Amino acid sequence: MNSNQPIGIFDSGVGGLTVAKAVKKILPNESIIYFGDTAHLPYGDKSVAAIQAYSVRIAAYLLNRGCKVILIACNSASSAAYDLVRAFVGKKAMVFDVINPTIDDLRENGSGRKIGLIGTQQTVNSGVYAKKIKRLNRNINFVALATPLLVPMIEEGIFEEQISMDIIKKYLSDKSLDHINALILGCTHYPIIKKQIGSYFSGAGKEVEVIDAAEKVAKTLKSHLEHHLLHAKVKCKGDEFKVSDYTASFEKITRIFFGEEVNLERVSIGEVF
Ligand code: DGL
């Protein structure tokens, strides 16, 4: 591995661009190769076996492209395939997910608190957060709620309207989330509605910390790269944004997640799967 190699980031679609954006902000010299598996999206309601098969093939593609890092920028894929991707990649690259940085944070700050999580069916049903939090042994009362309407709502660009506020309220007023001290945004789409989630809680007179993993993931990546002297010292070449299926609407919504519209390039399916 050397410092000029790119950082590979993948997600089921364009939601992982929230993580790519945080990485670019904190590591501006790095070049990234982003892969959105739009042909197989959403991962949130796929089986573990399917997500594992897609993830390993995408990791192989990113390794072939010379990436020094494989960052799984999707909670559904992180919960289903992190261990497998790590075993597959071995010492050829560093592997990161979007779950462990939040868990590390809870090790320091979670003691005695009630922590909620919202995410896809896959992430919630996997029980991965629950298992990892239990292992911390920090007396954390953990509850998780699947919120499957939020991804399509955000992808439709509906998140600043009454109807989206009503959906957010419907989920967050679920009894299971009563008296939480913090809420983990367990899906890489959700940072887009962080403000709305915060205003739901403040409007309801509740003091709840909203935990967004994107920034934590970027910080973890930066410190590991620097520790191993693998951070780019000079500006590397431009970024690439690949997808397994291209439509103009995917390209259009990259603006929501990345802050600017990016050019998506379709890779031929045989190159990856
Ligand atoms: N970005 C995915 C995640 O973080 C959600 C979208 C999907 O279901 O594919 O879980």
PDB file of C-alpha atoms and ligand atoms in Angstrom:
ATOM      1  CA  MET A   1       0.000   0.000   0.000  1.00  0.00           C
ATOM      2  CA  ASN A   2       1.158   3.541  -0.608  1.00  0.00           C
ATOM      3  CA  SER A   3      -0.215   6.973   0.213  1.00  0.00           C
ATOM      4  CA  ASN A   4      -1.129   7.910  -3.373  1.00  0.00           C
ATOM      5  CA  GLN A   5      -3.598   5.067  -3.820  1.00  0.00           C
ATOM      6  CA  PRO A   6      -7.292   6.038  -3.832  1.00  0.00           C
ATOM      7  CA  ILE A   7      -9.877   5.442  -1.122  1.00  0.00           C
ATOM      8  CA  GLY A   8     -12.663   3.086  -2.235  1.00  0.00           C
ATOM      9  CA  ILE A   9     -16.110   3.820  -0.818  1.00  0.00           C
ATOM     10  CA  PHE A  10     -19.233   1.820  -1.551  1.00  0.00           C
ATOM     11  CA  ASP A  11     -22.947   1.855  -0.801  1.00  0.00           C
ATOM     12  CA  SER A  12     -26.102   0.337  -2.243  1.00  0.00           C
ATOM     13  CA  GLY A  13     -26.679   3.596  -4.095  1.00  0.00           C
ATOM     14  CA  VAL A  14     -26.036   7.271  -3.655  1.00  0.00           C
ATOM     15  CA  GLY A  15     -26.786   7.584   0.112  1.00  0.00           C
ATOM     16  CA  GLY A  16     -23.160   6.729   0.957  1.00  0.00           C
ATOM     17  CA  LEU A  17     -22.181  10.014  -0.664  1.00  0.00           C
ATOM     18  CA  THR A  18     -22.934  11.610   2.741  1.00  0.00           C
ATOM     19  CA  VAL A  19     -19.934   9.634   4.032  1.00  0.00           C
ATOM     20  CA  ALA A  20     -17.850  10.446   0.910  1.00  0.00           C
ATOM     21  CA  LYS A  21     -18.598  14.132   1.501  1.00  0.00           C
ATOM     22  CA  ALA A  22     -17.395  13.943   5.123  1.00  0.00           C
ATOM     23  CA  VAL A  23     -14.222  12.112   3.959  1.00  0.00           C
ATOM     24  CA  LYS A  24     -13.497  14.747   1.295  1.00  0.00           C
ATOM     25  CA  LYS A  25     -13.975  17.522   3.833  1.00  0.00           C
ATOM     26  CA  ILE A  26     -11.482  16.148   6.323  1.00  0.00           C
ATOM     27  CA  LEU A  27      -9.063  14.545   3.811  1.00  0.00           C
ATOM     28  CA  PRO A  28      -9.083  16.917   0.804  1.00  0.00           C
ATOM     29  CA  ASN A  29      -5.849  15.538  -0.726  1.00  0.00           C
ATOM     30  CA  GLU A  30      -7.241  12.030  -1.122  1.00  0.00           C
ATOM     31  CA  SER A  31      -8.812  10.796  -4.315  1.00  0.00           C
ATOM     32  CA  ILE A  32     -11.835   8.565  -3.951  1.00  0.00           C
ATOM     33  CA  ILE A  33     -13.434   5.912  -6.092  1.00  0.00           C
ATOM     34  CA  TYR A  34     -17.095   5.750  -5.083  1.00  0.00           C
ATOM     35  CA  PHE A  35     -19.198   2.768  -6.111  1.00  0.00           C
ATOM     36  CA  GLY A  36     -22.997   2.842  -5.810  1.00  0.00           C
ATOM     37  CA  ASP A  37     -24.627  -0.531  -6.428  1.00  0.00           C
ATOM     38  CA  THR A  38     -27.717   1.030  -7.960  1.00  0.00           C
ATOM     39  CA  ALA A  39     -28.509  -2.160  -9.892  1.00  0.00           C
ATOM     40  CA  HIS A  40     -29.218  -3.957  -6.608  1.00  0.00           C
ATOM     41  CA  LEU A  41     -30.626  -1.151  -4.468  1.00  0.00           C
ATOM     42  CA  PRO A  42     -32.144  -1.112  -1.909  1.00  0.00           C
ATOM     43  CA  TYR A  43     -29.990  -3.351   0.282  1.00  0.00           C
ATOM     44  CA  GLY A  44     -32.269  -2.631   3.263  1.00  0.00           C
ATOM     45  CA  ASP A  45     -34.707  -5.410   2.392  1.00  0.00           C
ATOM     46  CA  LYS A  46     -32.251  -7.901   0.819  1.00  0.00           C
ATOM     47  CA  SER A  47     -31.102 -11.136   2.434  1.00  0.00           C
ATOM     48  CA  VAL A  48     -27.775 -11.259   4.266  1.00  0.00           C
ATOM     49  CA  ALA A  49     -26.470 -13.740   1.671  1.00  0.00           C
ATOM     50  CA  ALA A  50     -27.276 -11.398  -1.230  1.00  0.00           C
ATOM     51  CA  ILE A  51     -25.682  -8.364   0.455  1.00  0.00           C
ATOM     52  CA  GLN A  52     -22.577 -10.407   1.297  1.00  0.00           C
ATOM     53  CA  ALA A  53     -22.216 -11.573  -2.313  1.00  0.00           C
ATOM     54  CA  TYR A  54     -22.564  -8.020  -3.690  1.00  0.00           C
ATOM     55  CA  SER A  55     -20.214  -6.539  -1.089  1.00  0.00           C
ATOM     56  CA  VAL A  56     -17.390  -9.008  -1.696  1.00  0.00           C
ATOM     57  CA  ARG A  57     -17.563  -8.444  -5.452  1.00  0.00           C
ATOM     58  CA  ILE A  58     -17.525  -4.675  -5.038  1.00  0.00           C
ATOM     59  CA  ALA A  59     -14.549  -4.981  -2.668  1.00  0.00           C
ATOM     60  CA  ALA A  60     -12.756  -7.072  -5.329  1.00  0.00           C
ATOM     61  CA  TYR A  61     -13.475  -4.377  -7.930  1.00  0.00           C
ATOM     62  CA  LEU A  62     -12.123  -1.624  -5.650  1.00  0.00           C
ATOM     63  CA  LEU A  63      -9.009  -3.692  -4.893  1.00  0.00           C
ATOM     64  CA  ASN A  64      -8.464  -4.184  -8.628  1.00  0.00           C
ATOM     65  CA  ARG A  65      -8.685  -0.439  -8.987  1.00  0.00           C
ATOM     66  CA  GLY A  66      -5.784  -0.131  -6.536  1.00  0.00           C
ATOM     67  CA  CYS A  67      -7.605   1.215  -3.469  1.00  0.00           C
ATOM     68  CA  LYS A  68      -5.683   1.393  -0.180  1.00  0.00           C
ATOM     69  CA  VAL A  69      -8.944   1.586   1.791  1.00  0.00           C
ATOM     70  CA  ILE A  70     -12.337  -0.078   1.387  1.00  0.00           C
ATOM     71  CA  LEU A  71     -14.941   1.925   3.277  1.00  0.00           C
ATOM     72  CA  ILE A  72     -18.388   0.337   3.525  1.00  0.00           C
ATOM     73  CA  ALA A  73     -20.570   3.469   3.540  1.00  0.00           C
ATOM     74  CA  CYS A  74     -23.826   1.624   4.110  1.00  0.00           C
ATOM     75  CA  ASN A  75     -25.223   0.375   7.417  1.00  0.00           C
ATOM     76  CA  SER A  76     -27.060  -2.506   5.755  1.00  0.00           C
ATOM     77  CA  ALA A  77     -23.840  -3.764   4.115  1.00  0.00           C
ATOM     78  CA  SER A  78     -21.772  -3.011   7.235  1.00  0.00           C
ATOM     79  CA  SER A  79     -24.118  -5.119   9.368  1.00  0.00           C
ATOM     80  CA  ALA A  80     -24.294  -8.005   6.880  1.00  0.00           C
ATOM     81  CA  ALA A  81     -20.828  -8.123   5.355  1.00  0.00           C
ATOM     82  CA  TYR A  82     -18.114  -6.254   7.318  1.00  0.00           C
ATOM     83  CA  ASP A  83     -16.434  -9.384   8.739  1.00  0.00           C
ATOM     84  CA  LEU A  84     -16.600 -11.173   5.398  1.00  0.00           C
ATOM     85  CA  VAL A  85     -15.179  -8.206   3.460  1.00  0.00           C
ATOM     86  CA  ARG A  86     -12.342  -7.907   5.996  1.00  0.00           C
ATOM     87  CA  ALA A  87     -11.524 -11.593   5.664  1.00  0.00           C
ATOM     88  CA  PHE A  88     -11.659 -11.317   1.869  1.00  0.00           C
ATOM     89  CA  VAL A  89      -9.488  -8.188   1.659  1.00  0.00           C
ATOM     90  CA  GLY A  90      -6.904  -9.407   4.196  1.00  0.00           C
ATOM     91  CA  LYS A  91      -3.781  -7.222   4.200  1.00  0.00           C
ATOM     92  CA  LYS A  92      -4.345  -5.820   0.709  1.00  0.00           C
ATOM     93  CA  ALA A  93      -6.220  -2.754   2.014  1.00  0.00           C
ATOM     94  CA  MET A  94      -7.655  -1.305   5.210  1.00  0.00           C
ATOM     95  CA  VAL A  95     -11.363  -1.974   5.702  1.00  0.00           C
ATOM     96  CA  PHE A  96     -13.749   0.366   7.553  1.00  0.00           C
ATOM     97  CA  ASP A  97     -17.472   0.339   8.172  1.00  0.00           C
ATOM     98  CA  VAL A  98     -20.018   2.882   9.405  1.00  0.00           C
ATOM     99  CA  ILE A  99     -20.957   1.033  12.620  1.00  0.00           C
ATOM    100  CA  ASN A 100     -17.743   0.581  14.626  1.00  0.00           C
ATOM    101  CA  PRO A 101     -16.854   4.311  14.942  1.00  0.00           C
ATOM    102  CA  THR A 102     -20.249   4.919  16.606  1.00  0.00           C
ATOM    103  CA  ILE A 103     -19.738   1.928  18.916  1.00  0.00           C
ATOM    104  CA  ASP A 104     -16.273   3.262  19.884  1.00  0.00           C
ATOM    105  CA  ASP A 105     -17.892   6.558  20.752  1.00  0.00           C
ATOM    106  CA  LEU A 106     -20.517   4.834  22.931  1.00  0.00           C
ATOM    107  CA  ARG A 107     -17.722   3.041  24.795  1.00  0.00           C
ATOM    108  CA  GLU A 108     -16.621   6.485  26.003  1.00  0.00           C
ATOM    109  CA  ASN A 109     -19.957   8.307  26.260  1.00  0.00           C
ATOM    110  CA  GLY A 110     -22.745   5.730  26.446  1.00  0.00           C
ATOM    111  CA  SER A 111     -22.717   4.631  30.085  1.00  0.00           C
ATOM    112  CA  GLY A 112     -26.125   4.555  31.775  1.00  0.00           C
ATOM    113  CA  ARG A 113     -27.932   6.110  28.808  1.00  0.00           C
ATOM    114  CA  LYS A 114     -30.923   4.982  26.764  1.00  0.00           C
ATOM    115  CA  ILE A 115     -29.804   4.920  23.118  1.00  0.00           C
ATOM    116  CA  GLY A 116     -32.185   4.560  20.171  1.00  0.00           C
ATOM    117  CA  LEU A 117     -31.370   3.555  16.608  1.00  0.00           C
ATOM    118  CA  ILE A 118     -33.317   4.024  13.391  1.00  0.00           C
ATOM    119  CA  GLY A 119     -32.323   2.158  10.241  1.00  0.00           C
ATOM    120  CA  THR A 120     -33.390  -0.223   7.497  1.00  0.00           C
ATOM    121  CA  GLN A 121     -35.033  -3.601   8.190  1.00  0.00           C
ATOM    122  CA  GLN A 122     -31.715  -5.308   7.430  1.00  0.00           C
ATOM    123  CA  THR A 123     -29.723  -3.179   9.883  1.00  0.00           C
ATOM    124  CA  VAL A 124     -32.301  -3.486  12.672  1.00  0.00           C
ATOM    125  CA  ASN A 125     -33.009  -7.195  12.160  1.00  0.00           C
ATOM    126  CA  SER A 126     -29.295  -8.053  12.008  1.00  0.00           C
ATOM    127  CA  GLY A 127     -29.044  -7.128  15.698  1.00  0.00           C
ATOM    128  CA  VAL A 128     -25.444  -6.060  15.064  1.00  0.00           C
ATOM    129  CA  TYR A 129     -25.682  -2.780  16.987  1.00  0.00           C
ATOM    130  CA  ALA A 130     -27.424  -4.546  19.889  1.00  0.00           C
ATOM    131  CA  LYS A 131     -24.692  -7.213  20.054  1.00  0.00           C
ATOM    132  CA  LYS A 132     -21.820  -4.751  19.862  1.00  0.00           C
ATOM    133  CA  ILE A 133     -23.388  -2.426  22.435  1.00  0.00           C
ATOM    134  CA  LYS A 134     -24.032  -5.334  24.815  1.00  0.00           C
ATOM    135  CA  ARG A 135     -20.382  -6.343  24.512  1.00  0.00           C
ATOM    136  CA  LEU A 136     -19.343  -2.844  25.666  1.00  0.00           C
ATOM    137  CA  ASN A 137     -20.808  -3.675  29.077  1.00  0.00           C
ATOM    138  CA  ARG A 138     -21.671  -0.025  29.743  1.00  0.00           C
ATOM    139  CA  ASN A 139     -25.211  -0.432  31.118  1.00  0.00           C
ATOM    140  CA  ILE A 140     -26.712   1.009  27.916  1.00  0.00           C
ATOM    141  CA  ASN A 141     -30.439   0.520  27.353  1.00  0.00           C
ATOM    142  CA  PHE A 142     -30.604   0.036  23.566  1.00  0.00           C
ATOM    143  CA  VAL A 143     -33.720   0.113  21.359  1.00  0.00           C
ATOM    144  CA  ALA A 144     -33.921  -0.116  17.562  1.00  0.00           C
ATOM    145  CA  LEU A 145     -36.708   0.788  15.170  1.00  0.00           C
ATOM    146  CA  ALA A 146     -36.882   0.009  11.427  1.00  0.00           C
ATOM    147  CA  THR A 147     -37.962   3.102   9.494  1.00  0.00           C
ATOM    148  CA  PRO A 148     -38.220   1.856   5.897  1.00  0.00           C
ATOM    149  CA  LEU A 149     -40.173   4.805   4.485  1.00  0.00           C
ATOM    150  CA  LEU A 150     -37.344   7.244   5.118  1.00  0.00           C
ATOM    151  CA  VAL A 151     -34.986   6.113   2.312  1.00  0.00           C
ATOM    152  CA  PRO A 152     -37.513   6.427  -0.555  1.00  0.00           C
ATOM    153  CA  MET A 153     -38.810   9.677   0.934  1.00  0.00           C
ATOM    154  CA  ILE A 154     -35.310  11.216   0.945  1.00  0.00           C
ATOM    155  CA  GLU A 155     -34.515   9.876  -2.525  1.00  0.00           C
ATOM    156  CA  GLU A 156     -37.682  11.531  -3.805  1.00  0.00           C
ATOM    157  CA  GLY A 157     -36.316  14.811  -2.443  1.00  0.00           C
ATOM    158  CA  ILE A 158     -39.215  15.020   0.022  1.00  0.00           C
ATOM    159  CA  PHE A 159     -37.727  16.069   3.334  1.00  0.00           C
ATOM    160  CA  GLU A 160     -38.653  19.683   3.876  1.00  0.00           C
ATOM    161  CA  GLU A 161     -42.403  19.350   3.645  1.00  0.00           C
ATOM    162  CA  GLN A 162     -45.295  18.705   6.000  1.00  0.00           C
ATOM    163  CA  ILE A 163     -45.713  15.151   4.721  1.00  0.00           C
ATOM    164  CA  SER A 164     -42.075  14.265   5.507  1.00  0.00           C
ATOM    165  CA  MET A 165     -42.361  15.883   8.952  1.00  0.00           C
ATOM    166  CA  ASP A 166     -45.480  13.743   9.561  1.00  0.00           C
ATOM    167  CA  ILE A 167     -43.621  10.544   8.598  1.00  0.00           C
ATOM    168  CA  ILE A 168     -40.664  11.485  10.808  1.00  0.00           C
ATOM    169  CA  LYS A 169     -43.051  12.231  13.679  1.00  0.00           C
ATOM    170  CA  LYS A 170     -44.909   8.948  13.164  1.00  0.00           C
ATOM    171  CA  TYR A 171     -41.677   6.979  13.527  1.00  0.00           C
ATOM    172  CA  LEU A 172     -39.998   9.010  16.265  1.00  0.00           C
ATOM    173  CA  SER A 173     -43.077   9.102  18.468  1.00  0.00           C
ATOM    174  CA  ASP A 174     -43.002   5.287  18.611  1.00  0.00           C
ATOM    175  CA  LYS A 175     -43.343   4.163  22.239  1.00  0.00           C
ATOM    176  CA  SER A 176     -40.081   2.198  22.057  1.00  0.00           C
ATOM    177  CA  LEU A 177     -38.145   5.474  21.643  1.00  0.00           C
ATOM    178  CA  ASP A 178     -39.679   7.115  24.729  1.00  0.00           C
ATOM    179  CA  HIS A 179     -37.064   8.684  27.042  1.00  0.00           C
ATOM    180  CA  ILE A 180     -34.052   8.066  24.781  1.00  0.00           C
ATOM    181  CA  ASN A 181     -31.024  10.273  25.456  1.00  0.00           C
ATOM    182  CA  ALA A 182     -29.515   9.817  21.992  1.00  0.00           C
ATOM    183  CA  LEU A 183     -30.597   8.546  18.582  1.00  0.00           C
ATOM    184  CA  ILE A 184     -28.178   6.853  16.171  1.00  0.00           C
ATOM    185  CA  LEU A 185     -28.875   7.596  12.508  1.00  0.00           C
ATOM    186  CA  GLY A 186     -28.279   4.006  11.390  1.00  0.00           C
ATOM    187  CA  CYS A 187     -28.518   4.607   7.664  1.00  0.00           C
ATOM    188  CA  THR A 188     -26.267   6.702   5.456  1.00  0.00           C
ATOM    189  CA  HIS A 189     -29.291   8.452   3.932  1.00  0.00           C
ATOM    190  CA  TYR A 190     -30.436   9.915   7.230  1.00  0.00           C
ATOM    191  CA  PRO A 191     -27.909  12.753   7.742  1.00  0.00           C
ATOM    192  CA  ILE A 192     -30.009  14.567   5.129  1.00  0.00           C
ATOM    193  CA  ILE A 193     -32.891  14.752   7.626  1.00  0.00           C
ATOM    194  CA  LYS A 194     -30.771  15.319  10.738  1.00  0.00           C
ATOM    195  CA  LYS A 195     -32.091  18.888  11.040  1.00  0.00           C
ATOM    196  CA  GLN A 196     -35.736  17.729  10.790  1.00  0.00           C
ATOM    197  CA  ILE A 197     -35.140  14.972  13.350  1.00  0.00           C
ATOM    198  CA  GLY A 198     -33.557  17.520  15.694  1.00  0.00           C
ATOM    199  CA  SER A 199     -36.500  19.876  15.297  1.00  0.00           C
ATOM    200  CA  TYR A 200     -38.995  17.074  15.957  1.00  0.00           C
ATOM    201  CA  PHE A 201     -37.289  16.380  19.296  1.00  0.00           C
ATOM    202  CA  SER A 202     -36.940  20.032  20.289  1.00  0.00           C
ATOM    203  CA  GLY A 203     -40.579  20.691  19.245  1.00  0.00           C
ATOM    204  CA  ALA A 204     -41.653  17.802  21.477  1.00  0.00           C
ATOM    205  CA  GLY A 205     -39.606  19.285  24.354  1.00  0.00           C
ATOM    206  CA  LYS A 206     -37.184  16.361  24.352  1.00  0.00           C
ATOM    207  CA  GLU A 207     -33.452  16.680  24.713  1.00  0.00           C
ATOM    208  CA  VAL A 208     -32.025  14.003  22.433  1.00  0.00           C
ATOM    209  CA  GLU A 209     -28.531  13.905  20.935  1.00  0.00           C
ATOM    210  CA  VAL A 210     -28.691  12.942  17.256  1.00  0.00           C
ATOM    211  CA  ILE A 211     -25.673  10.764  16.362  1.00  0.00           C
ATOM    212  CA  ASP A 212     -24.512  11.033  12.759  1.00  0.00           C
ATOM    213  CA  ALA A 213     -21.777   8.489  11.947  1.00  0.00           C
ATOM    214  CA  ALA A 214     -20.420  10.154   8.778  1.00  0.00           C
ATOM    215  CA  GLU A 215     -18.144  12.583  10.604  1.00  0.00           C
ATOM    216  CA  LYS A 216     -16.966   9.936  13.094  1.00  0.00           C
ATOM    217  CA  VAL A 217     -16.146   7.549  10.231  1.00  0.00           C
ATOM    218  CA  ALA A 218     -14.135  10.224   8.419  1.00  0.00           C
ATOM    219  CA  LYS A 219     -12.181  11.038  11.608  1.00  0.00           C
ATOM    220  CA  THR A 220     -11.463   7.352  12.277  1.00  0.00           C
ATOM    221  CA  LEU A 221     -10.232   6.927   8.697  1.00  0.00           C
ATOM    222  CA  LYS A 222      -7.999  10.008   8.948  1.00  0.00           C
ATOM    223  CA  SER A 223      -6.346   8.891  12.171  1.00  0.00           C
ATOM    224  CA  HIS A 224      -5.686   5.374  10.828  1.00  0.00           C
ATOM    225  CA  LEU A 225      -4.220   6.678   7.567  1.00  0.00           C
ATOM    226  CA  GLU A 226      -1.963   9.089   9.453  1.00  0.00           C
ATOM    227  CA  HIS A 227      -0.939   6.441  11.965  1.00  0.00           C
ATOM    228  CA  HIS A 228       0.164   4.155   9.115  1.00  0.00           C
ATOM    229  CA  LEU A 229       1.691   7.088   7.140  1.00  0.00           C
ATOM    230  CA  LEU A 230      -0.709   6.283   4.320  1.00  0.00           C
ATOM    231  CA  HIS A 231      -2.406   9.694   4.031  1.00  0.00           C
ATOM    232  CA  ALA A 232      -1.918  11.583   0.752  1.00  0.00           C
ATOM    233  CA  LYS A 233       0.614  14.356   1.301  1.00  0.00           C
ATOM    234  CA  VAL A 234      -0.090  16.096  -1.997  1.00  0.00           C
ATOM    235  CA  LYS A 235      -3.351  16.450  -3.910  1.00  0.00           C
ATOM    236  CA  CYS A 236      -4.112  13.205  -5.749  1.00  0.00           C
ATOM    237  CA  LYS A 237      -5.934  12.962  -9.079  1.00  0.00           C
ATOM    238  CA  GLY A 238      -9.685  13.505  -9.388  1.00  0.00           C
ATOM    239  CA  ASP A 239     -12.464  11.427  -7.891  1.00  0.00           C
ATOM    240  CA  GLU A 240     -14.532   8.823  -9.728  1.00  0.00           C
ATOM    241  CA  PHE A 241     -18.178   8.036  -9.101  1.00  0.00           C
ATOM    242  CA  LYS A 242     -19.219   4.647 -10.448  1.00  0.00           C
ATOM    243  CA  VAL A 243     -22.600   2.951 -10.454  1.00  0.00           C
ATOM    244  CA  SER A 244     -23.765  -0.510 -11.502  1.00  0.00           C
ATOM    245  CA  ASP A 245     -26.843   0.996 -13.194  1.00  0.00           C
ATOM    246  CA  TYR A 246     -27.149   4.527 -14.500  1.00  0.00           C
ATOM    247  CA  THR A 247     -30.252   6.673 -14.631  1.00  0.00           C
ATOM    248  CA  ALA A 248     -30.410  10.452 -14.911  1.00  0.00           C
ATOM    249  CA  SER A 249     -32.457  10.581 -11.690  1.00  0.00           C
ATOM    250  CA  PHE A 250     -29.666   8.882  -9.690  1.00  0.00           C
ATOM    251  CA  GLU A 251     -27.301  11.536 -11.003  1.00  0.00           C
ATOM    252  CA  LYS A 252     -29.711  14.319 -10.138  1.00  0.00           C
ATOM    253  CA  ILE A 253     -30.095  13.229  -6.512  1.00  0.00           C
ATOM    254  CA  THR A 254     -26.317  13.103  -5.944  1.00  0.00           C
ATOM    255  CA  ARG A 255     -26.696  16.825  -5.208  1.00  0.00           C
ATOM    256  CA  ILE A 256     -28.796  15.982  -2.126  1.00  0.00           C
ATOM    257  CA  PHE A 257     -26.140  13.677  -0.682  1.00  0.00           C
ATOM    258  CA  PHE A 258     -22.842  15.180  -1.876  1.00  0.00           C
ATOM    259  CA  GLY A 259     -23.779  18.861  -1.873  1.00  0.00           C
ATOM    260  CA  GLU A 260     -23.088  19.119  -5.604  1.00  0.00           C
ATOM    261  CA  GLU A 261     -24.155  17.088  -8.592  1.00  0.00           C
ATOM    262  CA  VAL A 262     -21.461  14.596  -9.661  1.00  0.00           C
ATOM    263  CA  ASN A 263     -21.009  12.684 -12.903  1.00  0.00           C
ATOM    264  CA  LEU A 264     -21.984   9.059 -12.449  1.00  0.00           C
ATOM    265  CA  GLU A 265     -20.332   6.522 -14.731  1.00  0.00           C
ATOM    266  CA  ARG A 266     -21.824   3.101 -15.233  1.00  0.00           C
ATOM    267  CA  VAL A 267     -19.335   0.238 -14.996  1.00  0.00           C
ATOM    268  CA  SER A 268     -20.105  -2.738 -17.161  1.00  0.00           C
ATOM    269  CA  ILE A 269     -21.802  -5.282 -14.951  1.00  0.00           C
ATOM    270  CA  GLY A 270     -19.265  -7.991 -15.910  1.00  0.00           C
ATOM    271  CA  GLU A 271     -16.470  -5.859 -14.491  1.00  0.00           C
ATOM    272  CA  VAL A 272     -17.912  -6.269 -10.995  1.00  0.00           C
ATOM    273  CA  PHE A 273     -20.540  -8.987 -10.694  1.00  0.00           C
TER     274      PHE A 273
HETATM  275  N1  DGL B   1     -27.629   3.462   2.571  1.00  0.00           N
HETATM  276  C1  DGL B   1     -28.257   2.274   3.073  1.00  0.00           C
HETATM  277  C2  DGL B   1     -27.880   2.076   4.556  1.00  0.00           C
HETATM  278  O1  DGL B   1     -27.084   2.817   5.130  1.00  0.00           O
HETATM  279  C3  DGL B   1     -29.767   2.318   2.946  1.00  0.00           C
HETATM  280  C4  DGL B   1     -30.315   2.200   1.561  1.00  0.00           C
HETATM  281  C5  DGL B   1     -30.673   0.796   1.163  1.00  0.00           C
HETATM  282  O2  DGL B   1     -31.593   0.206   1.743  1.00  0.00           O
HETATM  283  O3  DGL B   1     -30.023   0.309   0.254  1.00  0.00           O
HETATM  284  O4  DGL B   1     -28.375   1.154   5.158  1.00  0.00           O
END
